[in-house]
PDB file of C-alpha atoms in Angstrom:
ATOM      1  CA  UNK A 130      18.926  11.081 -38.795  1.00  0.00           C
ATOM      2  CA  UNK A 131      21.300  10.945 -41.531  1.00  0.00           C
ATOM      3  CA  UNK A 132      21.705   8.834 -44.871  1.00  0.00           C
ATOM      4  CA  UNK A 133      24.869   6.541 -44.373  1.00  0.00           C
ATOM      5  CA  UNK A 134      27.802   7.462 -46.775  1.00  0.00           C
ATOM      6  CA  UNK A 135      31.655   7.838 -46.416  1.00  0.00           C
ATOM      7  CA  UNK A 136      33.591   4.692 -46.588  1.00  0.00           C
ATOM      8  CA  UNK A 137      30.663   2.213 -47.258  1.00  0.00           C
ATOM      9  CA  UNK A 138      30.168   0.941 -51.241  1.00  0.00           C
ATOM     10  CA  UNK A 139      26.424   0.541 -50.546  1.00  0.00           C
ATOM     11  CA  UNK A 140      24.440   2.925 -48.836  1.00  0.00           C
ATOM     12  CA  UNK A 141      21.768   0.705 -46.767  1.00  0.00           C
ATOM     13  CA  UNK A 142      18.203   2.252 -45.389  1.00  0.00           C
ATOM     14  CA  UNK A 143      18.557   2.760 -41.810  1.00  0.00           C
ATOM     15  CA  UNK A 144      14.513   3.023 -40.537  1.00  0.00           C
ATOM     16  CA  UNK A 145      14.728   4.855 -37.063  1.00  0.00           C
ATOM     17  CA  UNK A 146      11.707   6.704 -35.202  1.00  0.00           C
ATOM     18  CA  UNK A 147      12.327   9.031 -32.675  1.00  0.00           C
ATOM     19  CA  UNK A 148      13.149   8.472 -29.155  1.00  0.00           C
ATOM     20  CA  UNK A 149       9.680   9.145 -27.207  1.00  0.00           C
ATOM     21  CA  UNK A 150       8.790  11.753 -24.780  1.00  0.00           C
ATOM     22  CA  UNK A 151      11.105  10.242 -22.089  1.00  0.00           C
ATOM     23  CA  UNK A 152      12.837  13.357 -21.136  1.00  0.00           C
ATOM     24  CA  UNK A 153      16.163  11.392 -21.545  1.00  0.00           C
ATOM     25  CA  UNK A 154      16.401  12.180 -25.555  1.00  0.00           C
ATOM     26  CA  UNK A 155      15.199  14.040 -28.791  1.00  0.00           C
ATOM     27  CA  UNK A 156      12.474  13.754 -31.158  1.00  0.00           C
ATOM     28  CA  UNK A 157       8.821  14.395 -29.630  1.00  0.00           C
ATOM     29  CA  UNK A 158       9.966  15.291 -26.235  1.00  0.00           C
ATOM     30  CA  UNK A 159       9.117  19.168 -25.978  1.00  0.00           C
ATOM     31  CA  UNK A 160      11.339  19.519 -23.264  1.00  0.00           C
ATOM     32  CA  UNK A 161      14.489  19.013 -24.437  1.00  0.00           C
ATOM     33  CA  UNK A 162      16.496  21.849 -24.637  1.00  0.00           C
ATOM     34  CA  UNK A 163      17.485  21.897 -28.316  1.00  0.00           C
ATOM     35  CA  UNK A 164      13.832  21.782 -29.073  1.00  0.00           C
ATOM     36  CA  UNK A 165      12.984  24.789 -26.862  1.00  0.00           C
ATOM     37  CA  UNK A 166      15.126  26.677 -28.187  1.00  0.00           C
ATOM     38  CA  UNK A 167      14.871  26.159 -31.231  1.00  0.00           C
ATOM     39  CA  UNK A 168      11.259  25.065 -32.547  1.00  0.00           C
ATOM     40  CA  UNK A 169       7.870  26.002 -31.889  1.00  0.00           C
ATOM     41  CA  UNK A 170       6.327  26.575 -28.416  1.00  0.00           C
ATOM     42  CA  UNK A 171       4.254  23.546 -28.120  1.00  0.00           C
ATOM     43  CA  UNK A 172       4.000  20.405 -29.933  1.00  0.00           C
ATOM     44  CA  UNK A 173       0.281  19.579 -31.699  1.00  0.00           C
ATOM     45  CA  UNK A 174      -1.875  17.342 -29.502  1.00  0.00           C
ATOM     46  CA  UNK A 175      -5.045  17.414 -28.843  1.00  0.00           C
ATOM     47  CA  UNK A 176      -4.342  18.155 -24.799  1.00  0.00           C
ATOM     48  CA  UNK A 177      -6.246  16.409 -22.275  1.00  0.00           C
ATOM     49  CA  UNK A 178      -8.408  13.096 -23.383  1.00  0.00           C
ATOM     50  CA  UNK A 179      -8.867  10.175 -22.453  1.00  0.00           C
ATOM     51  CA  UNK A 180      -6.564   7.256 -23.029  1.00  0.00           C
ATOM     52  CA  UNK A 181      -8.154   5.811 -25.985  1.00  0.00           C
ATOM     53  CA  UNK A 182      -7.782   9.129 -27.412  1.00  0.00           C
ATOM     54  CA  UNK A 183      -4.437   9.988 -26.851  1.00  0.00           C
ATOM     55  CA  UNK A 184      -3.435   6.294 -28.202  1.00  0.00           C
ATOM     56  CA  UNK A 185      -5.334   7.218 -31.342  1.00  0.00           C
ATOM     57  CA  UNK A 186      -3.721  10.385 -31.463  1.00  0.00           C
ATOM     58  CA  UNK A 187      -0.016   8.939 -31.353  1.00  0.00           C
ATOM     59  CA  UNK A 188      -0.958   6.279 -33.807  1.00  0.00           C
ATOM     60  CA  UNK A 189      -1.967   8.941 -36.251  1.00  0.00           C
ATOM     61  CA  UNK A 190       1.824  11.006 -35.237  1.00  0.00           C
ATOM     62  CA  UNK A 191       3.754   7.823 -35.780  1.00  0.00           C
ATOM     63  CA  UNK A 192       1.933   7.141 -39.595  1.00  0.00           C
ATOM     64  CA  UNK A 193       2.813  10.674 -40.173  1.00  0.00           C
ATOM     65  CA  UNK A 194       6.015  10.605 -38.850  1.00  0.00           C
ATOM     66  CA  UNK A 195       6.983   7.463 -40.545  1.00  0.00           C
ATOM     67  CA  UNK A 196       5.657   8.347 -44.164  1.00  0.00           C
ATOM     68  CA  UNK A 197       7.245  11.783 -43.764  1.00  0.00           C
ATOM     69  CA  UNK A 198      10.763  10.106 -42.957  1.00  0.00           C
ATOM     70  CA  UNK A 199      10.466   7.526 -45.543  1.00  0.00           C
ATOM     71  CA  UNK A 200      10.138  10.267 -47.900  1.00  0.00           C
ATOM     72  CA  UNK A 201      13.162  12.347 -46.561  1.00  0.00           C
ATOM     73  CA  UNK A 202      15.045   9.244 -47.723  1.00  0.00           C
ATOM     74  CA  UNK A 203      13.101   8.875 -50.950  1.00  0.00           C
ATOM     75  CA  UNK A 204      15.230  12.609 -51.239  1.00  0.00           C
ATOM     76  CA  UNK A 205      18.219  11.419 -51.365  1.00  0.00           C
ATOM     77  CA  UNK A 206      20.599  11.967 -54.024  1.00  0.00           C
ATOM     78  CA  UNK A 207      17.967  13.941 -56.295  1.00  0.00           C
ATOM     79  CA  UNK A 208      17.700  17.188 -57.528  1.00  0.00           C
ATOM     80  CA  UNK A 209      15.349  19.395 -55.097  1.00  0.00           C
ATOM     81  CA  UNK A 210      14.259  22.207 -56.054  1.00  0.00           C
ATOM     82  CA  UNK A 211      13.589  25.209 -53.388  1.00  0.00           C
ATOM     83  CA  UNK A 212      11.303  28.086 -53.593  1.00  0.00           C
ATOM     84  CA  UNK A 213      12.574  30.585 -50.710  1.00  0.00           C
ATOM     85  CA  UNK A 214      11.223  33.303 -49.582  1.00  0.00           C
ATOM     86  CA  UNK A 215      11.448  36.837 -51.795  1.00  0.00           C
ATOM     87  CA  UNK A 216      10.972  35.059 -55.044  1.00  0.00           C
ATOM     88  CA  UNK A 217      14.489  32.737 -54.251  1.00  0.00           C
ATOM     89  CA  UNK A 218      14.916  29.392 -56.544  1.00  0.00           C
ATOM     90  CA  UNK A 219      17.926  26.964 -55.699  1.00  0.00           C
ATOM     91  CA  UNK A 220      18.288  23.614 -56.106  1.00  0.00           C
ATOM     92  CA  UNK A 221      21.022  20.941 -54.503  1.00  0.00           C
ATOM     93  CA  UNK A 222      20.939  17.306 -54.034  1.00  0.00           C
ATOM     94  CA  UNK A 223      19.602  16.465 -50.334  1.00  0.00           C
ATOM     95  CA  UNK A 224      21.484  15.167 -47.927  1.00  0.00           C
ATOM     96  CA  UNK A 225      20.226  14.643 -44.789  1.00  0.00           C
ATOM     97  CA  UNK A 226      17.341  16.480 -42.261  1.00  0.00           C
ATOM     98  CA  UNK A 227      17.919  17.320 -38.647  1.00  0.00           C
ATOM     99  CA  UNK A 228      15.332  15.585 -36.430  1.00  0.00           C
ATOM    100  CA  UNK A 229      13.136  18.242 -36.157  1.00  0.00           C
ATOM    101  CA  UNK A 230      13.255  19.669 -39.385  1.00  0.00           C
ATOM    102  CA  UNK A 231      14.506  23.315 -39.106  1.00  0.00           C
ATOM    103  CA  UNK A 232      17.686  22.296 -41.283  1.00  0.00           C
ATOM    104  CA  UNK A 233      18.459  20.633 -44.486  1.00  0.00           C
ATOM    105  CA  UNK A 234      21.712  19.299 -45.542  1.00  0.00           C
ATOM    106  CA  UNK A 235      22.702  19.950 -49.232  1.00  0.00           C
ATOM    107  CA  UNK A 236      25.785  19.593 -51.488  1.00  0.00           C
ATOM    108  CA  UNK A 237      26.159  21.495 -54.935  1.00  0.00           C
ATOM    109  CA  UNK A 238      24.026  23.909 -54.312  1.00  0.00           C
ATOM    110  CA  UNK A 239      23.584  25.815 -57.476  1.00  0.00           C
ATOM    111  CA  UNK A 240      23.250  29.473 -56.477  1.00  0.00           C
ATOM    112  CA  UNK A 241      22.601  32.733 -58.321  1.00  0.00           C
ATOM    113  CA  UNK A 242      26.612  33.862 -57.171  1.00  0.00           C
ATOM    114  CA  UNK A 243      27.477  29.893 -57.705  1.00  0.00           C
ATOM    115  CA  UNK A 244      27.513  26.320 -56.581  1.00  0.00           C
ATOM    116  CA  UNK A 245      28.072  25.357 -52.675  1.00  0.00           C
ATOM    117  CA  UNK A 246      29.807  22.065 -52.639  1.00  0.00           C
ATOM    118  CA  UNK A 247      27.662  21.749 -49.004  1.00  0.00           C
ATOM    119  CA  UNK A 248      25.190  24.058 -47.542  1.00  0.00           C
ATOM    120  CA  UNK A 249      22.890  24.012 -44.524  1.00  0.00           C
ATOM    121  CA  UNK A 250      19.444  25.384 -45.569  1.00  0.00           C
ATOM    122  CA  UNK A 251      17.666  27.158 -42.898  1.00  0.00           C
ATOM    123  CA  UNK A 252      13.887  25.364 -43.311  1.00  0.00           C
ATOM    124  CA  UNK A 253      12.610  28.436 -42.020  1.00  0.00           C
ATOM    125  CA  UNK A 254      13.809  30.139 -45.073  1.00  0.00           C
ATOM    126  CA  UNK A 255      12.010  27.893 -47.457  1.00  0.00           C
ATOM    127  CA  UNK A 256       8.522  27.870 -48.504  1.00  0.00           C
ATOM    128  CA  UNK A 257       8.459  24.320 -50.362  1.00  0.00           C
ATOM    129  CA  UNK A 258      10.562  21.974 -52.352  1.00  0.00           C
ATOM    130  CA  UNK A 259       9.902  19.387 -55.135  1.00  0.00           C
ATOM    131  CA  UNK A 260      11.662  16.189 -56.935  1.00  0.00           C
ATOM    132  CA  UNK A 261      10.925  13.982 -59.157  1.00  0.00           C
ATOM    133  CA  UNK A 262      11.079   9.796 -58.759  1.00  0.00           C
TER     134      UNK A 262
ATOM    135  CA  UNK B  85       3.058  29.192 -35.794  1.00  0.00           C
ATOM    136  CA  UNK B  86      -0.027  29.450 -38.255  1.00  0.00           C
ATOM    137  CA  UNK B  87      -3.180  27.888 -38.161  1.00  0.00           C
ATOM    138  CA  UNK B  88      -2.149  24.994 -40.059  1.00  0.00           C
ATOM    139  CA  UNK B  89       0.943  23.859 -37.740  1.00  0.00           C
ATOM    140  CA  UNK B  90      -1.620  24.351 -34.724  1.00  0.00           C
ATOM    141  CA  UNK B  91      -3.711  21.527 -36.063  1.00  0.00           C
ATOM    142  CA  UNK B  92      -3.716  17.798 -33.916  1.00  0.00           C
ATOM    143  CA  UNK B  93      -2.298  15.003 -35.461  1.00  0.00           C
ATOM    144  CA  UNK B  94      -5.669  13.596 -35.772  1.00  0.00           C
ATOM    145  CA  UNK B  95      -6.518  16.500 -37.805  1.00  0.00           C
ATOM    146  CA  UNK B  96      -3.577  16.422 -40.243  1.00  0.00           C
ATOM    147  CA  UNK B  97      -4.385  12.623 -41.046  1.00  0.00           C
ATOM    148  CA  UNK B  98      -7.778  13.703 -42.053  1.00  0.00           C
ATOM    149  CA  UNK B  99      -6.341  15.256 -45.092  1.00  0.00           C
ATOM    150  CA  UNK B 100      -4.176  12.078 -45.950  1.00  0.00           C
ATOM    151  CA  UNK B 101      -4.708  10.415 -49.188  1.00  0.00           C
ATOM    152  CA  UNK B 102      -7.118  13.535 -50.505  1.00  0.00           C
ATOM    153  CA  UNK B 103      -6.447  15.654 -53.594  1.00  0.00           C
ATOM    154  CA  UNK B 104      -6.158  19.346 -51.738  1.00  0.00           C
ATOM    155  CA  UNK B 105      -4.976  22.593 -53.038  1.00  0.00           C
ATOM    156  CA  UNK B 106      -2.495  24.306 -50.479  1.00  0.00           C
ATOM    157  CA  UNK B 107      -1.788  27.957 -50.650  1.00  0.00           C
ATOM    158  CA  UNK B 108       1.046  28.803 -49.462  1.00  0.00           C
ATOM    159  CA  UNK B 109       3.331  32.242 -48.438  1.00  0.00           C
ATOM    160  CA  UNK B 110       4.216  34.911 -50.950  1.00  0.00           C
ATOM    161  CA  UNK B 111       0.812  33.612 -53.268  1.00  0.00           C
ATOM    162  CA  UNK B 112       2.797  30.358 -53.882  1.00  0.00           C
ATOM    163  CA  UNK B 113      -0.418  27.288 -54.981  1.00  0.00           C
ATOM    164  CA  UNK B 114       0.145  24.040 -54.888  1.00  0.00           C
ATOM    165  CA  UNK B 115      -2.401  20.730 -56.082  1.00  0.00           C
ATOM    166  CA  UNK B 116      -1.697  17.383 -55.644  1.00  0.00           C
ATOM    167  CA  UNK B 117      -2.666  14.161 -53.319  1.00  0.00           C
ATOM    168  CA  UNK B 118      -1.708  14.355 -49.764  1.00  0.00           C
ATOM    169  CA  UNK B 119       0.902  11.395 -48.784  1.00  0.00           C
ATOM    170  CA  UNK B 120       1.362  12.819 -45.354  1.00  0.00           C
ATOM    171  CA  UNK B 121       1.672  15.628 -42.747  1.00  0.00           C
ATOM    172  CA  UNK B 122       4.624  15.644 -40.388  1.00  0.00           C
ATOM    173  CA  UNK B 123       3.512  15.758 -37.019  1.00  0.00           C
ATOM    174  CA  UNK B 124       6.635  17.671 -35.928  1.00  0.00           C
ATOM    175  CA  UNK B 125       7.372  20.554 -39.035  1.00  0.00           C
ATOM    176  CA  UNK B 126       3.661  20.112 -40.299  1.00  0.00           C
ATOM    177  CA  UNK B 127       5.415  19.893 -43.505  1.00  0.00           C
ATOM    178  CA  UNK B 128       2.402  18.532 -46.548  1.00  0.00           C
ATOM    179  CA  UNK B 129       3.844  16.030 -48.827  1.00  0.00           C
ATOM    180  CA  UNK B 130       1.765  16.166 -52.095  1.00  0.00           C
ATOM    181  CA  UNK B 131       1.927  13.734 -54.293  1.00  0.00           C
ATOM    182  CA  UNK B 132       1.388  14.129 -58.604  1.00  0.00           C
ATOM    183  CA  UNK B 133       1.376  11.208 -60.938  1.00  0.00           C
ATOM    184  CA  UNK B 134       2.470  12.573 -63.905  1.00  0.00           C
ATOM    185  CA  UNK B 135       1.544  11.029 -67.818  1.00  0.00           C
ATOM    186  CA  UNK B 136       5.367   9.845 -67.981  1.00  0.00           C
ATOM    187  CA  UNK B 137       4.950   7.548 -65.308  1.00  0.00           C
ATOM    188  CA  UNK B 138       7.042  10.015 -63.202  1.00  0.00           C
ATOM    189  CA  UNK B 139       5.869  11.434 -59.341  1.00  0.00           C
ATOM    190  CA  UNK B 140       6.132  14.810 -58.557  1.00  0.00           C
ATOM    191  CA  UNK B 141       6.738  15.237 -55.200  1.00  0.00           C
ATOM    192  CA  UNK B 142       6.043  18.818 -53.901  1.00  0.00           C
ATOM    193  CA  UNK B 143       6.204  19.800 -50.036  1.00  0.00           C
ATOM    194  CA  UNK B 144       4.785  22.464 -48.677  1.00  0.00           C
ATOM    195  CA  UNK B 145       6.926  24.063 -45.345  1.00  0.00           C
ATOM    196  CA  UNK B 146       4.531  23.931 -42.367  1.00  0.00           C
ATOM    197  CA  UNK B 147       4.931  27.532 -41.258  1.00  0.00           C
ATOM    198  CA  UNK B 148       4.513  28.362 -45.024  1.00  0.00           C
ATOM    199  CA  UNK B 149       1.219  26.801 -45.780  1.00  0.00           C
ATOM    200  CA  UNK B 150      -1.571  29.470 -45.317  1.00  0.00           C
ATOM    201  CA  UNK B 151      -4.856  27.451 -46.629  1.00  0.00           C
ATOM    202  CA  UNK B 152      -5.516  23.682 -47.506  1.00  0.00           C
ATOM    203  CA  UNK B 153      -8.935  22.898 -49.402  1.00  0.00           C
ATOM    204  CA  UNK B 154      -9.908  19.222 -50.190  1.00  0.00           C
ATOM    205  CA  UNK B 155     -10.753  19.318 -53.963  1.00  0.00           C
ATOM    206  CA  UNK B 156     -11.141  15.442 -53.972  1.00  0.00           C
ATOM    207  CA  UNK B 157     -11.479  12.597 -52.097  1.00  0.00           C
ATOM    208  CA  UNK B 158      -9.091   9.330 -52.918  1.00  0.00           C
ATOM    209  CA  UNK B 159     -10.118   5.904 -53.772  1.00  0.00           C
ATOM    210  CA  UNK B 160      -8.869   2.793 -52.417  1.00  0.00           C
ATOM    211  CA  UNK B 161      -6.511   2.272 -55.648  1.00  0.00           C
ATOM    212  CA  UNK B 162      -5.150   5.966 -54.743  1.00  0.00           C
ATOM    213  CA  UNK B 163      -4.518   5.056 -51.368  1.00  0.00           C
ATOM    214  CA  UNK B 164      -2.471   2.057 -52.146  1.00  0.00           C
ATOM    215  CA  UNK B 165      -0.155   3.714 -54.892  1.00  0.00           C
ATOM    216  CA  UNK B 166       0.491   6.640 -51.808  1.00  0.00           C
ATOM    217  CA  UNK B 167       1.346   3.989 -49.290  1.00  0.00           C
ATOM    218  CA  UNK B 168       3.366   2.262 -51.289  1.00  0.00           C
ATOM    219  CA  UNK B 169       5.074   5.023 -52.942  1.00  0.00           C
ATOM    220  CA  UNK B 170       8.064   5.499 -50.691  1.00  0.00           C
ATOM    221  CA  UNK B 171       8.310   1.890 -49.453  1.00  0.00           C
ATOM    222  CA  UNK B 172      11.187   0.218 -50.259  1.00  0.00           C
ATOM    223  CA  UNK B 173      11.688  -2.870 -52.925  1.00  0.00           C
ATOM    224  CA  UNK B 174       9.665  -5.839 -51.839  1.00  0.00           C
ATOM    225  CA  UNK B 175      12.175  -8.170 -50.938  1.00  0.00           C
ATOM    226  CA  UNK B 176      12.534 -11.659 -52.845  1.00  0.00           C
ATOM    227  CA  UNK B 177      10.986 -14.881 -51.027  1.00  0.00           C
ATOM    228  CA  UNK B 178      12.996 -16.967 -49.806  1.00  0.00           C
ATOM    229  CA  UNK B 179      12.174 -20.625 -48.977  1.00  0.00           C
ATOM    230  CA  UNK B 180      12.680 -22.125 -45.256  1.00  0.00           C
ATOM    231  CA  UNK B 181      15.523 -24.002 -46.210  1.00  0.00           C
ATOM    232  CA  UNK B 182      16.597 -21.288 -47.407  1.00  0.00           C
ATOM    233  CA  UNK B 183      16.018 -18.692 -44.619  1.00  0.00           C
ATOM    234  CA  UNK B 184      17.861 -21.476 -42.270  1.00  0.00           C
ATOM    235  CA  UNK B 185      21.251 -21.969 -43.943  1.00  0.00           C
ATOM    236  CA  UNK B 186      21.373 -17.788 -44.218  1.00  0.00           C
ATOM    237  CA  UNK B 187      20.501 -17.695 -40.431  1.00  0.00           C
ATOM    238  CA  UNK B 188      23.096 -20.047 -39.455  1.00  0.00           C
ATOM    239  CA  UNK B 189      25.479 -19.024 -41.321  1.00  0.00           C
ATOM    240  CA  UNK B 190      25.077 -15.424 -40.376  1.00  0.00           C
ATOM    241  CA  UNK B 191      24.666 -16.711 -37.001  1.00  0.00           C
ATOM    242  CA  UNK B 192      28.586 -18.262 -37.363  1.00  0.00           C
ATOM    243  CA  UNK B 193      29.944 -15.599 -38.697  1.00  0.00           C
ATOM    244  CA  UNK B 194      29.085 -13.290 -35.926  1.00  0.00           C
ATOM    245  CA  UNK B 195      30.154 -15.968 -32.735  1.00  0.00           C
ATOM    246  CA  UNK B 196      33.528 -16.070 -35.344  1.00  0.00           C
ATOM    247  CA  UNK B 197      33.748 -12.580 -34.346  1.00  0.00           C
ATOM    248  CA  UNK B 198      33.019 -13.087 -30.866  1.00  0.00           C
ATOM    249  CA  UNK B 199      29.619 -11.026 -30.538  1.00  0.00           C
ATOM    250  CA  UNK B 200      26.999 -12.781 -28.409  1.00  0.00           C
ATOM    251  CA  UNK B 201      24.113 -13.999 -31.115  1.00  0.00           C
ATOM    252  CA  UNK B 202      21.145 -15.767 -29.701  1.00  0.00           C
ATOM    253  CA  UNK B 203      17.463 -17.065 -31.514  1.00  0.00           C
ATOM    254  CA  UNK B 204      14.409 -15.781 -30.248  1.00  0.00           C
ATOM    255  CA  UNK B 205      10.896 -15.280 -30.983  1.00  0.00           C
ATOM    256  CA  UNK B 206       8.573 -17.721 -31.890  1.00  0.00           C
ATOM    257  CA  UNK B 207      10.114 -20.436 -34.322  1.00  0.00           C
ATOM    258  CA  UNK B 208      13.786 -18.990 -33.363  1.00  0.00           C
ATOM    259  CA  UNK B 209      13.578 -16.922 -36.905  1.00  0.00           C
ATOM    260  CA  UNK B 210      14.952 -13.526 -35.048  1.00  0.00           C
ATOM    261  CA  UNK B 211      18.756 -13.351 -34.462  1.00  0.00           C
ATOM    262  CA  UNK B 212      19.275 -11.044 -31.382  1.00  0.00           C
ATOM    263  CA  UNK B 213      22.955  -9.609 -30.901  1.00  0.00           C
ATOM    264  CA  UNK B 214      24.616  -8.838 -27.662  1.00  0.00           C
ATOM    265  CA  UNK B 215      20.768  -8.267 -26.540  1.00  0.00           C
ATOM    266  CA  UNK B 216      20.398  -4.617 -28.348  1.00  0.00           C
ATOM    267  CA  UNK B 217      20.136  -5.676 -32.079  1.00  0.00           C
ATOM    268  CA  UNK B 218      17.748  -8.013 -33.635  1.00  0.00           C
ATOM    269  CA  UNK B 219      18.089  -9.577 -36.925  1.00  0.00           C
ATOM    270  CA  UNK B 220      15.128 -10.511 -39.286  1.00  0.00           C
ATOM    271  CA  UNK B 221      15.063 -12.730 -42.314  1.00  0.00           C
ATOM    272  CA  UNK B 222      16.238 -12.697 -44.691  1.00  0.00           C
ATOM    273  CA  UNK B 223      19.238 -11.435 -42.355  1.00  0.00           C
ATOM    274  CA  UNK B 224      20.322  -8.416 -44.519  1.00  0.00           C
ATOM    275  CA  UNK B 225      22.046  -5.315 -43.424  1.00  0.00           C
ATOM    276  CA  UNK B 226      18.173  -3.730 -43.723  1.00  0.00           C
ATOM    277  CA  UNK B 227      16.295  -5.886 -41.518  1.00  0.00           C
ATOM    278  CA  UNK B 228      18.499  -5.180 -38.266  1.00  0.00           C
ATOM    279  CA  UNK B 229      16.457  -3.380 -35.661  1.00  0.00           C
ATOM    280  CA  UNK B 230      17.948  -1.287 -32.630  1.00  0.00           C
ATOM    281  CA  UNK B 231      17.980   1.701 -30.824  1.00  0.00           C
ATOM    282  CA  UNK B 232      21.428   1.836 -30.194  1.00  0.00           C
ATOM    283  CA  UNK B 233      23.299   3.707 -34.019  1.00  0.00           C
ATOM    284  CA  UNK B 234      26.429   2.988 -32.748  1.00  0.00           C
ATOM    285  CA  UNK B 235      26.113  -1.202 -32.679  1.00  0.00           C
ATOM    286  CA  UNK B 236      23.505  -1.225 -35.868  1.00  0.00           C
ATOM    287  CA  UNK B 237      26.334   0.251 -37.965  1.00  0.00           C
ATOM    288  CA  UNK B 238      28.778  -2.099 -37.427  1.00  0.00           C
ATOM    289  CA  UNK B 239      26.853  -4.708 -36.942  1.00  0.00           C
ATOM    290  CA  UNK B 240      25.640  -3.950 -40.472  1.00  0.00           C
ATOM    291  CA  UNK B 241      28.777  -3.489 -41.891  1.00  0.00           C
ATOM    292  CA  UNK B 242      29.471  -7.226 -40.337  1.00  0.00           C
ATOM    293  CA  UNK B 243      26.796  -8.376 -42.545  1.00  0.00           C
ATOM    294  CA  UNK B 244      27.575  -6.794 -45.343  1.00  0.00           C
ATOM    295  CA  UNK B 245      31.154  -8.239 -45.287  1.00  0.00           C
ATOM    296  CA  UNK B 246      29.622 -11.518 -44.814  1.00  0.00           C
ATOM    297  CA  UNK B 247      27.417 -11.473 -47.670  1.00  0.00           C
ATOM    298  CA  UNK B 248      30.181 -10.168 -49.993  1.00  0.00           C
ATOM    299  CA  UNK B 249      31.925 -13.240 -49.106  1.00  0.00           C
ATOM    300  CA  UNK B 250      28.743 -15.586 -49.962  1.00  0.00           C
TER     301      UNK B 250
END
């Protein structure tokens, strides 16, 4: 999902889950191809159970899910500061998250060789990142 | 994947709303109250309320995070300021009056611009467009609902226009 911007004065909060695993879209469907290929083997479940179980289960993924989102947009427009791997520090405001989380949009991306006006940060390169609110 | 991002989602909520200490890659510690786990990067959000009234918001890269020890458990107060951290403003009240001129009016607009509005849902307070998009009260740009980006966007730039002109 991305933050609105461009040609609108006010940027409003667009709230939108993931499609679900109905093979016909993104987000928690592990068989979509983009996922495959690009994120881990298997997504975290507990397997087999019984109904009641696996309910629980995805009512526990969607408060995660949600809360995790909300603060992706809590991101936006501050100063983050990432600790990469091999003792790397940057720090660029956030723009905007792919669905699955292996990339991070930034712009002004102050570097040790300079500022990017607009990077894509590999998440697999990054061991955390902070802000302040 | 590590340990940690082989956990159930079940698993990761047990550690919601409880002061942990994470150790992470390359000797990397972290301390701070868990907000949440994302189910799909395993990503820990940890939260620190600072003296200046400032949050520190640190989060830990799923594949990064080698260990996670609960140091504390969270009271009821804790888990309130969590939930409530990233939520947005809580919006004024309106009365019913109220709520009724800005539904029909928004409700005008829109048939002005030829989209198909209807009322639904129990006391006709939801606004649904073209049968994809439903509005809320107070009828702002934030309380449309659909799963279709294309039609929320403009329908939300609709609104906005409309409520500049209010």
């Amino acid at each position: 999902f991305q933050s609105p911007q461009h040609d609108r004065d006010v940027s409003v909060s667009v709230i939108r889950l993931p499609h679900g695993p109905d093979g016909t879209s993104r987000g928690f469907d592990p068989n979509s191809a983009r996922y495959q290929a690009l994120s881990p083997i298997s997504i975290s479940t507990m397997g087999c159970g019984n109904e009641a179980d696996l309910e629980r289960e995805q009512q526990a993924r969607v408060a995660l899910r949600e809360q995790y989102l909300r603060s992706l947009i809590a991101m936006v427009g501050h100063t983050i500061h990432f600790t990469m791997y091999e003792r790397v520090n940057v720090s660029a405001f956030f723009d905007a998250s792919d669905i699955d989380i292996l990339n991070f949009q930034v712009s002004d991306l102050q570097t040790p060789l300079g500022v990017h006006r607009e990077a894509l940060l590999r998440c697999s390169d990054i061991i955390s990142y902070t802000f302040e609110l | 994947m590590s340990e940690w991002q082989r956990k159930s989602p079940l698993e990761w909520q047990t550690y919601v709303n409880k002061e942990v200490k994470v150790t992470a890659a390359e000797k990397h510690e972290y301390k701070g109250w868990v907000l949440t786990v994302d189910p799909v990067s395993a990503n820990v959000v940890l939260v620190k309320f600072m003296e200046n009234g400032k949050v520190c918001v640190s989060v830990i890269l799923g594949h990064a995070v080698q260990k996670v020890e609960i140091v504390n458990e969270g009271d009821d107060e804790m888990k309130e300021q969590l939930a409530h951290l990233f939520m947005p403003e809580e919006s004024k009240v309106y009365g019913h009056e109220e709520l009724e001129k800005k539904k029909s009016s928004l409700k005008t607009w829109l048939e002005t611009n030829h989209i198909p509005v209807t009322e639904q849902g129990e006391s006709q307070r939801t606004l649904c467009v073209a049968g994809v998009l439903t509005i809320d009260p107070p009828y702002g740009p934030e309380d449309c609902s659909s799963s279709n980006e294309i039609i929320l966007s403009r329908v939300q730039s609709l609104i906005q226009g409309h409520l500049a002109t209010q």
